[in-house]
Amino acid sequence: MDKEIELPRIVHIEDDETSINYRWREGGNKLEDKGIQIWSVENDLPQIKDKCLFYPSLHSPIIGDTYAKDPFGSNTLIYIDSLEEYILEKKVACISNIVKSLGASHFSYNLSISKSNKEENNADANAGFKSFSGDVKMAKKTDEDLTNKFKNDYKYESVLNENSYQKAIELTKQYNLHGDPTINTLIAQRNPSDQSLLKEFNQSI
């Protein structure tokens, strides 16, 4: 991939004429102030496709598609219909990398994602330290049996020291999770300079 570019918050794909003239339509000049851009499928996409990633990779952008920038810091545009699934999976992956730097020896998750017109969401998360055993469960119960399931279990040989602790802090910034209260709790209570370290962590969301 060529040199990355600064991506807008939202991208909508249109034909060449619409991508040029939308600024002169009512409200069109305010879109970019909100981080929204209209890209031309003929002109913009060929220039940009080598400078960022599109998710899912098997879906080629076409006129009418809308994409959102990865909220976790990578130069990736996520197809709007796949955004929820992407965010759940990516956040778990980010948390896994952070807790490994905090001395985790074990981290697991179980995601169940369903799509429906009528939805009820719930999620559970818990984690333990050194041995750091983690368990993240996120489920969505709906009136349809359309469910994608993702499950994984990580085992680490990791050591908590000042370097790994600082790496965990940098990862929270890289992933834009430095404002997340759960992550901040883990960072604060796994400081290697403290005499008493957090050994186990459980949370329901």
Coordinates of N, CA and C in Angstrom, one line a residue:
M1 N 0.8 -1.2 0.0 CA 0.0 0.0 0.0 C 0.9 1.2 0.0
D2 N 0.5 2.2 -0.8 CA 1.3 3.4 -0.9 C 1.1 4.3 0.3
K3 N 1.8 5.4 0.4 CA 1.7 6.3 1.5 C 0.2 6.6 1.9
E4 N 0.0 6.5 3.2 CA -1.4 6.7 3.7 C -1.8 8.1 3.6
I5 N -3.1 8.3 3.6 CA -3.7 9.7 3.5 C -4.6 9.9 4.7
E6 N -4.9 11.1 5.0 CA -5.8 11.5 6.1 C -7.2 11.3 5.6
L7 N -7.9 10.3 6.2 CA -9.3 10.0 5.7 C -10.3 10.8 6.4
P8 N -11.4 11.1 5.7 CA -12.6 11.8 6.3 C -13.3 10.8 7.2
R9 N -14.2 11.3 8.0 CA -14.9 10.4 9.0 C -15.9 9.6 8.2
I10 N -16.6 10.1 7.2 CA -17.5 9.4 6.4 C -17.3 9.6 4.9
V11 N -17.4 8.6 4.1 CA -17.2 8.7 2.7 C -18.4 8.1 2.0
H12 N -19.0 8.8 1.0 CA -20.1 8.3 0.2 C -19.6 8.3 -1.2
I13 N -19.9 7.2 -1.9 CA -19.5 7.0 -3.3 C -20.6 7.4 -4.2
E14 N -20.2 8.3 -5.2 CA -21.2 8.7 -6.2 C -20.5 8.8 -7.6
D15 N -21.3 9.2 -8.6 CA -20.7 9.3 -9.9 C -19.9 10.6 -9.9
D16 N -19.1 10.8 -11.0 CA -18.2 12.0 -11.1 C -18.9 13.3 -11.0
E17 N -20.0 13.5 -11.7 CA -20.7 14.7 -11.6 C -21.2 15.1 -10.2
T18 N -21.8 14.1 -9.6 CA -22.4 14.4 -8.2 C -21.2 14.7 -7.2
S19 N -20.1 14.0 -7.4 CA -19.0 14.2 -6.4 C -18.4 15.6 -6.6
I20 N -18.6 16.3 -7.7 CA -18.1 17.6 -8.0 C -19.1 18.7 -7.6
N21 N -20.4 18.4 -7.9 CA -21.5 19.4 -7.8 C -22.2 19.4 -6.5
Y22 N -22.0 18.5 -5.6 CA -22.7 18.4 -4.3 C -22.5 19.6 -3.5
R23 N -21.3 20.2 -3.6 CA -21.0 21.4 -2.7 C -21.9 22.6 -3.0
W24 N -22.5 22.6 -4.2 CA -23.4 23.8 -4.5 C -24.8 23.5 -4.3
R25 N -25.1 22.3 -3.8 CA -26.5 21.9 -3.4 C -26.7 22.4 -2.0
E26 N -28.0 22.5 -1.6 CA -28.4 23.0 -0.3 C -27.7 22.1 0.8
G27 N -26.9 22.7 1.6 CA -26.3 22.0 2.7 C -25.0 21.3 2.3
G28 N -24.7 21.2 1.0 CA -23.6 20.5 0.6 C -22.2 21.1 1.0
N29 N -22.2 22.4 1.2 CA -20.9 23.0 1.6 C -20.6 22.8 3.0
K30 N -21.5 22.3 3.8 CA -21.3 22.0 5.2 C -20.9 20.6 5.5
L31 N -20.9 19.7 4.5 CA -20.6 18.3 4.7 C -19.2 18.1 5.2
E32 N -18.2 18.7 4.5 CA -16.8 18.5 4.8 C -16.5 19.0 6.2
D33 N -17.2 20.1 6.7 CA -17.0 20.6 8.0 C -17.4 19.5 9.0
K34 N -18.2 18.6 8.7 CA -18.7 17.5 9.5 C -17.9 16.2 9.3
G35 N -16.8 16.3 8.5 CA -16.0 15.1 8.2 C -16.6 14.2 7.2
I36 N -17.5 14.7 6.3 CA -18.2 13.9 5.3 C -17.7 14.3 3.9
Q37 N -17.3 13.3 3.1 CA -16.9 13.6 1.7 C -17.6 12.8 0.7
I38 N -17.9 13.3 -0.5 CA -18.4 12.5 -1.6 C -17.3 12.2 -2.6
W39 N -17.1 11.0 -2.8 CA -16.0 10.6 -3.7 C -16.6 10.0 -5.0
S40 N -15.8 10.3 -6.1 CA -16.2 9.8 -7.4 C -15.7 8.4 -7.6
V41 N -16.6 7.6 -8.1 CA -16.2 6.2 -8.4 C -15.2 6.1 -9.5
E42 N -15.3 7.1 -10.5 CA -14.5 7.1 -11.6 C -13.1 7.7 -11.4
N43 N -13.0 8.8 -10.6 CA -11.8 9.6 -10.5 C -11.1 9.4 -9.1
D44 N -11.9 9.6 -8.0 CA -11.3 9.5 -6.7 C -10.8 8.1 -6.3
L45 N -11.7 7.1 -6.5 CA -11.3 5.8 -6.0 C -10.1 5.2 -6.6
P46 N -9.8 5.3 -7.9 CA -8.6 4.8 -8.5 C -7.3 5.4 -7.9
Q47 N -7.4 6.7 -7.4 CA -6.3 7.4 -6.8 C -6.1 7.0 -5.4
I48 N -7.2 6.6 -4.7 CA -7.1 6.4 -3.3 C -7.0 5.0 -2.8
K49 N -7.4 4.0 -3.7 CA -7.5 2.6 -3.3 C -6.2 2.0 -2.9
D50 N -5.1 2.6 -3.3 CA -3.8 2.1 -2.9 C -3.2 2.8 -1.7
K51 N -4.0 3.8 -1.2 CA -3.5 4.6 0.0 C -4.3 4.3 1.3
C52 N -5.3 3.4 1.2 CA -6.0 3.0 2.4 C -6.6 1.6 2.1
L53 N -7.2 1.0 3.2 CA -7.8 -0.3 3.0 C -9.3 -0.2 3.1
F54 N -10.0 -1.1 2.4 CA -11.4 -1.1 2.4 C -11.8 -2.4 3.1
Y55 N -12.8 -2.3 4.0 CA -13.3 -3.5 4.7 C -14.8 -3.6 4.4
P56 N -15.3 -4.8 4.1 CA -14.6 -6.1 3.9 C -13.9 -6.0 2.5
S57 N -12.7 -6.7 2.4 CA -11.9 -6.6 1.2 C -12.6 -7.2 0.0
L58 N -13.5 -8.1 0.2 CA -14.2 -8.7 -0.9 C -15.3 -7.9 -1.5
H59 N -15.6 -6.8 -0.9 CA -16.7 -5.9 -1.3 C -16.0 -4.7 -2.1
S60 N -16.2 -4.6 -3.4 CA -15.7 -3.5 -4.1 C -16.6 -2.3 -4.0
P61 N -16.1 -1.1 -3.7 CA -16.9 0.1 -3.6 C -17.7 0.4 -4.9
I62 N -18.9 0.7 -4.8 CA -19.8 1.1 -6.0 C -20.6 2.3 -5.6
I63 N -21.2 2.9 -6.6 CA -22.0 4.1 -6.4 C -23.2 3.8 -5.4
G64 N -23.3 4.6 -4.5 CA -24.3 4.5 -3.4 C -23.8 3.9 -2.1
D65 N -22.6 3.4 -2.2 CA -22.0 2.9 -0.9 C -21.6 4.0 0.0
T66 N -21.6 3.7 1.3 CA -21.2 4.6 2.3 C -20.2 3.9 3.2
Y67 N -19.1 4.6 3.5 CA -18.0 4.0 4.4 C -17.7 4.9 5.6
A68 N -17.3 4.3 6.7 CA -16.9 5.0 7.8 C -15.4 4.8 8.1
K69 N -14.7 5.8 8.6 CA -13.3 5.6 9.0 C -13.2 4.7 10.2
D70 N -12.2 3.9 10.2 CA -11.9 3.0 11.4 C -11.8 3.9 12.6
P71 N -12.6 3.7 13.7 CA -12.5 4.5 14.9 C -11.3 4.2 15.8
F72 N -10.6 3.1 15.4 CA -9.5 2.6 16.2 C -8.1 3.0 15.6
G73 N -8.1 4.0 14.7 CA -6.8 4.6 14.3 C -6.2 4.1 13.0
S74 N -6.6 3.0 12.5 CA -6.0 2.5 11.2 C -6.6 3.3 10.0
N75 N -5.8 3.3 8.9 CA -6.3 3.9 7.7 C -7.2 3.0 6.9
T76 N -8.3 2.6 7.5 CA -9.2 1.7 6.9 C -10.6 2.3 6.8
L77 N -11.3 2.1 5.7 CA -12.7 2.5 5.5 C -13.6 1.3 5.6
I78 N -14.6 1.3 6.5 CA -15.4 0.2 6.7 C -16.8 0.4 6.1
Y79 N -17.2 -0.5 5.2 CA -18.5 -0.5 4.6 C -19.6 -0.4 5.7
I80 N -20.5 0.5 5.6 CA -21.4 0.9 6.7 C -22.2 -0.3 7.2
D81 N -22.6 -1.2 6.3 CA -23.3 -2.4 6.7 C -22.5 -3.4 7.5
S82 N -21.2 -3.2 7.5 CA -20.3 -4.1 8.2 C -19.7 -3.5 9.4
L83 N -20.1 -2.2 9.7 CA -19.4 -1.4 10.7 C -19.6 -2.0 12.1
E84 N -20.8 -2.4 12.5 CA -21.0 -3.0 13.8 C -20.1 -4.2 14.1
E85 N -20.2 -5.1 13.1 CA -19.4 -6.3 13.2 C -17.9 -6.0 13.3
Y86 N -17.4 -5.0 12.5 CA -16.0 -4.7 12.5 C -15.6 -4.1 13.9
I87 N -16.4 -3.2 14.4 CA -16.1 -2.5 15.7 C -16.0 -3.5 16.8
L88 N -16.9 -4.4 16.9 CA -16.9 -5.4 18.0 C -15.6 -6.3 17.9
E89 N -15.3 -6.8 16.7 CA -14.1 -7.6 16.5 C -12.8 -6.8 16.7
K90 N -12.8 -5.6 16.2 CA -11.5 -4.8 16.3 C -11.3 -4.4 17.7
K91 N -12.3 -4.0 18.4 CA -12.1 -3.6 19.8 C -11.6 -4.7 20.6
V92 N -12.1 -5.9 20.4 CA -11.6 -7.0 21.2 C -10.1 -7.3 20.8
A93 N -9.8 -7.2 19.6 CA -8.4 -7.3 19.2 C -7.5 -6.3 19.8
C94 N -8.0 -5.0 19.8 CA -7.2 -3.9 20.5 C -7.0 -4.2 22.0
I95 N -8.1 -4.6 22.6 CA -8.0 -4.9 24.1 C -7.0 -6.1 24.3
S96 N -7.0 -7.1 23.4 CA -6.1 -8.2 23.6 C -4.7 -7.7 23.5
N97 N -4.3 -6.8 22.6 CA -3.0 -6.3 22.5 C -2.6 -5.5 23.7
I98 N -3.5 -4.8 24.2 CA -3.2 -3.9 25.4 C -3.0 -4.8 26.6
V99 N -3.9 -5.7 26.9 CA -3.7 -6.5 28.1 C -2.5 -7.5 28.0
K100 N -2.1 -7.8 26.8 CA -0.9 -8.6 26.7 C 0.3 -7.8 27.2
S101 N 0.3 -6.5 26.9 CA 1.4 -5.6 27.3 C 1.3 -5.3 28.8
L102 N 0.1 -5.6 29.4 CA 0.0 -5.4 30.8 C 0.2 -6.7 31.6
G103 N 0.8 -7.7 31.0 CA 1.2 -8.9 31.7 C 0.2 -10.0 31.6
A104 N -0.7 -10.0 30.7 CA -1.8 -11.0 30.6 C -1.1 -12.4 30.2
S105 N -1.7 -13.4 30.7 CA -1.3 -14.8 30.3 C -2.4 -15.4 29.5
H106 N -3.6 -14.9 29.6 CA -4.8 -15.5 29.0 C -5.8 -14.5 28.7
F107 N -6.4 -14.6 27.5 CA -7.5 -13.7 27.1 C -8.4 -14.4 26.1
S108 N -9.7 -14.4 26.4 CA -10.6 -15.1 25.5 C -11.8 -14.2 25.2
Y109 N -12.5 -14.5 24.1 CA -13.7 -13.7 23.9 C -14.7 -14.6 23.1
N110 N -16.0 -14.2 23.2 CA -17.0 -14.9 22.5 C -18.0 -13.9 22.0
L111 N -18.1 -13.6 20.7 CA -19.0 -12.6 20.2 C -20.1 -13.3 19.4
S112 N -21.3 -12.8 19.6 CA -22.5 -13.3 18.9 C -23.2 -12.1 18.3
I113 N -23.2 -12.0 17.0 CA -23.7 -10.8 16.3 C -24.9 -11.2 15.4
S114 N -26.1 -10.6 15.7 CA -27.2 -10.9 14.9 C -27.8 -9.7 14.3
K115 N -28.4 -9.8 13.1 CA -29.0 -8.7 12.4 C -30.5 -8.8 12.4
S116 N -31.2 -7.8 12.7 CA -32.7 -7.9 12.7 C -33.2 -6.5 12.8
N117 N -34.5 -6.3 12.4 CA -35.2 -5.0 12.5 C -35.5 -4.7 14.0
K118 N -35.7 -5.7 14.8 CA -36.0 -5.5 16.2 C -34.8 -6.1 17.0
E119 N -34.1 -5.3 17.8 CA -32.9 -5.8 18.4 C -32.9 -5.5 19.9
E120 N -32.3 -6.4 20.7 CA -32.0 -6.1 22.1 C -30.5 -6.5 22.3
N121 N -29.8 -5.5 22.8 CA -28.3 -5.7 22.9 C -27.9 -6.0 24.3
N122 N -26.9 -6.8 24.5 CA -26.3 -7.0 25.8 C -24.9 -7.5 25.6
A123 N -24.1 -7.2 26.6 CA -22.7 -7.6 26.5 C -22.1 -7.8 27.9
D124 N -21.2 -8.8 28.0 CA -20.6 -9.0 29.3 C -19.1 -9.1 29.1
A125 N -18.3 -8.6 30.0 CA -16.9 -8.6 29.9 C -16.3 -8.9 31.3
N126 N -15.3 -9.8 31.3 CA -14.6 -9.9 32.6 C -13.1 -10.4 32.3
A127 N -12.3 -10.0 33.2 CA -10.9 -10.3 33.0 C -10.2 -10.6 34.3
G128 N -9.1 -11.3 34.3 CA -8.3 -11.6 35.5 C -6.8 -11.4 35.2
F129 N -6.0 -11.1 36.2 CA -4.6 -10.8 35.9 C -3.7 -11.8 36.6
K130 N -2.7 -12.2 36.0 CA -1.5 -12.9 36.4 C -1.7 -14.0 37.4
S131 N -2.3 -15.1 37.1 CA -2.5 -15.3 35.6 C -3.6 -14.4 35.2
F132 N -3.4 -13.6 34.1 CA -4.5 -12.8 33.6 C -5.3 -13.7 32.8
S133 N -6.5 -13.9 33.3 CA -7.5 -14.7 32.5 C -8.6 -13.7 32.1
G134 N -8.9 -13.7 30.8 CA -9.9 -12.7 30.4 C -11.0 -13.5 29.7
D135 N -12.2 -12.9 29.8 CA -13.3 -13.5 29.1 C -14.2 -12.3 28.7
V136 N -14.4 -12.2 27.4 CA -15.3 -11.1 26.9 C -16.4 -11.7 26.1
K137 N -17.6 -11.4 26.5 CA -18.8 -12.0 25.8 C -19.7 -10.8 25.4
M138 N -20.0 -10.8 24.1 CA -20.9 -9.7 23.6 C -22.0 -10.4 22.8
A139 N -23.2 -10.3 23.2 CA -24.3 -11.0 22.5 C -25.4 -10.0 22.1
K140 N -26.0 -10.2 21.0 CA -27.2 -9.5 20.6 C -28.3 -10.4 20.3
K141 N -29.4 -10.3 21.1 CA -30.5 -11.2 20.9 C -31.6 -10.5 20.0
T142 N -32.0 -11.2 19.0 CA -33.0 -10.6 18.1 C -34.1 -11.6 17.8
D143 N -35.0 -11.1 17.0 CA -36.2 -12.0 16.6 C -35.9 -12.8 15.4
E144 N -34.6 -12.8 14.9 CA -34.3 -13.6 13.8 C -33.0 -14.4 14.1
D145 N -32.9 -15.5 13.5 CA -31.7 -16.4 13.8 C -30.7 -16.2 12.7
L146 N -30.3 -14.9 12.6 CA -29.2 -14.6 11.6 C -28.0 -14.2 12.5
T147 N -27.1 -15.1 12.8 CA -26.1 -14.8 13.8 C -24.7 -15.2 13.2
N148 N -23.8 -14.3 13.3 CA -22.4 -14.6 13.1 C -21.7 -14.7 14.4
K149 N -20.9 -15.8 14.6 CA -20.3 -16.0 15.9 C -18.8 -16.0 15.7
F150 N -18.1 -15.4 16.7 CA -16.7 -15.3 16.6 C -16.2 -15.6 18.0
K151 N -15.2 -16.5 18.1 CA -14.7 -17.0 19.4 C -13.2 -17.2 19.3
N152 N -12.5 -16.8 20.3 CA -11.1 -17.0 20.3 C -10.5 -17.1 21.7
D153 N -9.4 -17.7 21.8 CA -8.8 -17.9 23.1 C -7.3 -17.7 22.9
Y154 N -6.7 -16.6 23.6 CA -5.3 -16.3 23.5 C -4.6 -16.7 24.7
K155 N -3.4 -17.3 24.6 CA -2.5 -17.6 25.7 C -1.2 -16.9 25.4
Y156 N -0.7 -16.2 26.4 CA 0.5 -15.4 26.2 C 1.7 -15.8 27.1
E157 N 2.9 -15.6 26.7 CA 4.0 -15.6 27.6 C 4.5 -14.2 27.7
S158 N 3.9 -13.4 28.6 CA 4.2 -12.0 28.7 C 4.6 -11.6 30.1
V159 N 5.4 -10.5 30.1 CA 6.0 -10.1 31.4 C 5.6 -8.6 31.5
L160 N 5.2 -8.2 32.7 CA 4.9 -6.8 33.0 C 6.1 -6.1 33.5
N161 N 6.6 -5.1 32.8 CA 7.7 -4.2 33.3 C 7.4 -2.8 32.8
E162 N 8.3 -1.9 33.0 CA 8.0 -0.5 32.7 C 7.9 -0.3 31.2
N163 N 8.7 -1.0 30.4 CA 8.6 -0.9 28.9 C 7.3 -1.4 28.4
S164 N 6.9 -2.6 28.9 CA 5.6 -3.1 28.4 C 4.5 -2.3 28.8
Y165 N 4.6 -1.7 30.0 CA 3.5 -0.8 30.5 C 3.4 0.4 29.7
Q166 N 4.5 1.0 29.3 CA 4.5 2.2 28.5 C 3.9 1.8 27.1
K167 N 4.3 0.6 26.6 CA 3.7 0.2 25.3 C 2.2 0.1 25.4
A168 N 1.7 -0.4 26.5 CA 0.2 -0.5 26.6 C -0.4 0.9 26.6
I169 N 0.2 1.9 27.2 CA -0.3 3.2 27.2 C -0.3 3.8 25.7
E170 N 0.8 3.5 25.0 CA 0.9 4.0 23.6 C -0.2 3.3 22.7
L171 N -0.5 2.0 23.0 CA -1.5 1.3 22.2 C -2.9 1.9 22.5
T172 N -3.1 2.3 23.7 CA -4.5 2.9 24.0 C -4.6 4.2 23.2
K173 N -3.5 5.0 23.0 CA -3.6 6.2 22.2 C -3.7 5.8 20.7
Q174 N -2.9 4.8 20.3 CA -3.0 4.4 18.9 C -4.4 4.0 18.4
Y175 N -5.0 3.3 19.4 CA -6.4 2.7 19.1 C -7.5 3.7 19.4
N176 N -7.1 4.9 19.8 CA -8.1 5.9 20.3 C -9.0 5.4 21.4
L177 N -8.4 4.6 22.3 CA -9.1 4.1 23.5 C -8.7 4.7 24.8
H178 N -7.9 5.8 24.7 CA -7.4 6.5 25.9 C -8.5 7.2 26.7
G179 N -9.7 7.3 26.1 CA -10.9 7.9 26.8 C -11.8 6.8 27.3
D180 N -11.5 5.6 27.1 CA -12.4 4.5 27.5 C -12.2 4.2 29.0
P181 N -13.2 4.3 29.8 CA -13.0 4.1 31.3 C -12.5 2.7 31.7
T182 N -13.0 1.7 30.9 CA -12.5 0.3 31.2 C -11.0 0.2 31.0
I183 N -10.5 0.7 29.9 CA -9.1 0.6 29.5 C -8.3 1.5 30.5
N184 N -8.8 2.6 30.9 CA -8.1 3.5 31.8 C -8.0 2.8 33.2
T185 N -9.0 2.1 33.6 CA -9.0 1.3 34.9 C -7.9 0.3 34.8
L186 N -7.8 -0.5 33.7 CA -6.8 -1.5 33.6 C -5.4 -0.9 33.6
I187 N -5.2 0.2 32.9 CA -3.9 0.9 32.8 C -3.5 1.4 34.2
A188 N -4.4 2.1 34.9 CA -4.1 2.7 36.2 C -3.8 1.6 37.2
Q189 N -4.5 0.5 37.2 CA -4.3 -0.5 38.2 C -3.3 -1.6 37.9
R190 N -2.6 -1.5 36.7 CA -1.6 -2.4 36.4 C -0.2 -1.7 36.3
N191 N -0.1 -0.6 37.0 CA 1.1 0.2 37.0 C 2.2 -0.6 37.7
P192 N 3.3 -1.0 37.1 CA 4.3 -1.9 37.7 C 5.0 -1.2 38.9
S193 N 4.9 0.1 39.0 CA 5.5 0.8 40.2 C 4.7 0.7 41.4
D194 N 3.4 0.3 41.3 CA 2.5 0.1 42.5 C 2.9 -1.1 43.2
Q195 N 2.7 -1.1 44.5 CA 3.0 -2.3 45.3 C 1.9 -3.3 45.2
S196 N 0.7 -2.9 45.0 CA -0.5 -3.8 44.9 C -1.1 -3.6 43.5
L197 N -1.0 -4.7 42.7 CA -1.5 -4.7 41.3 C -2.8 -5.4 41.2
L198 N -3.6 -4.9 40.3 CA -4.9 -5.6 40.0 C -4.7 -7.0 39.5
K199 N -5.3 -8.0 40.1 CA -5.1 -9.4 39.8 C -6.3 -9.9 38.9
E200 N -7.5 -9.4 39.2 CA -8.6 -9.9 38.5 C -9.6 -8.8 38.2
F201 N -10.2 -8.8 37.0 CA -11.1 -7.7 36.6 C -12.3 -8.3 35.9
N202 N -13.5 -7.9 36.4 CA -14.8 -8.3 35.9 C -15.7 -7.1 35.6
Q203 N -16.4 -7.2 34.5 CA -17.3 -6.1 34.2 C -18.4 -6.5 33.3
S204 N -19.6 -6.0 33.6 CA -20.7 -6.2 32.7 C -21.1 -4.9 32.0
I205 N -21.4 -5.0 30.7 CA -21.7 -3.8 29.9 C -23.1 -3.9 29.4

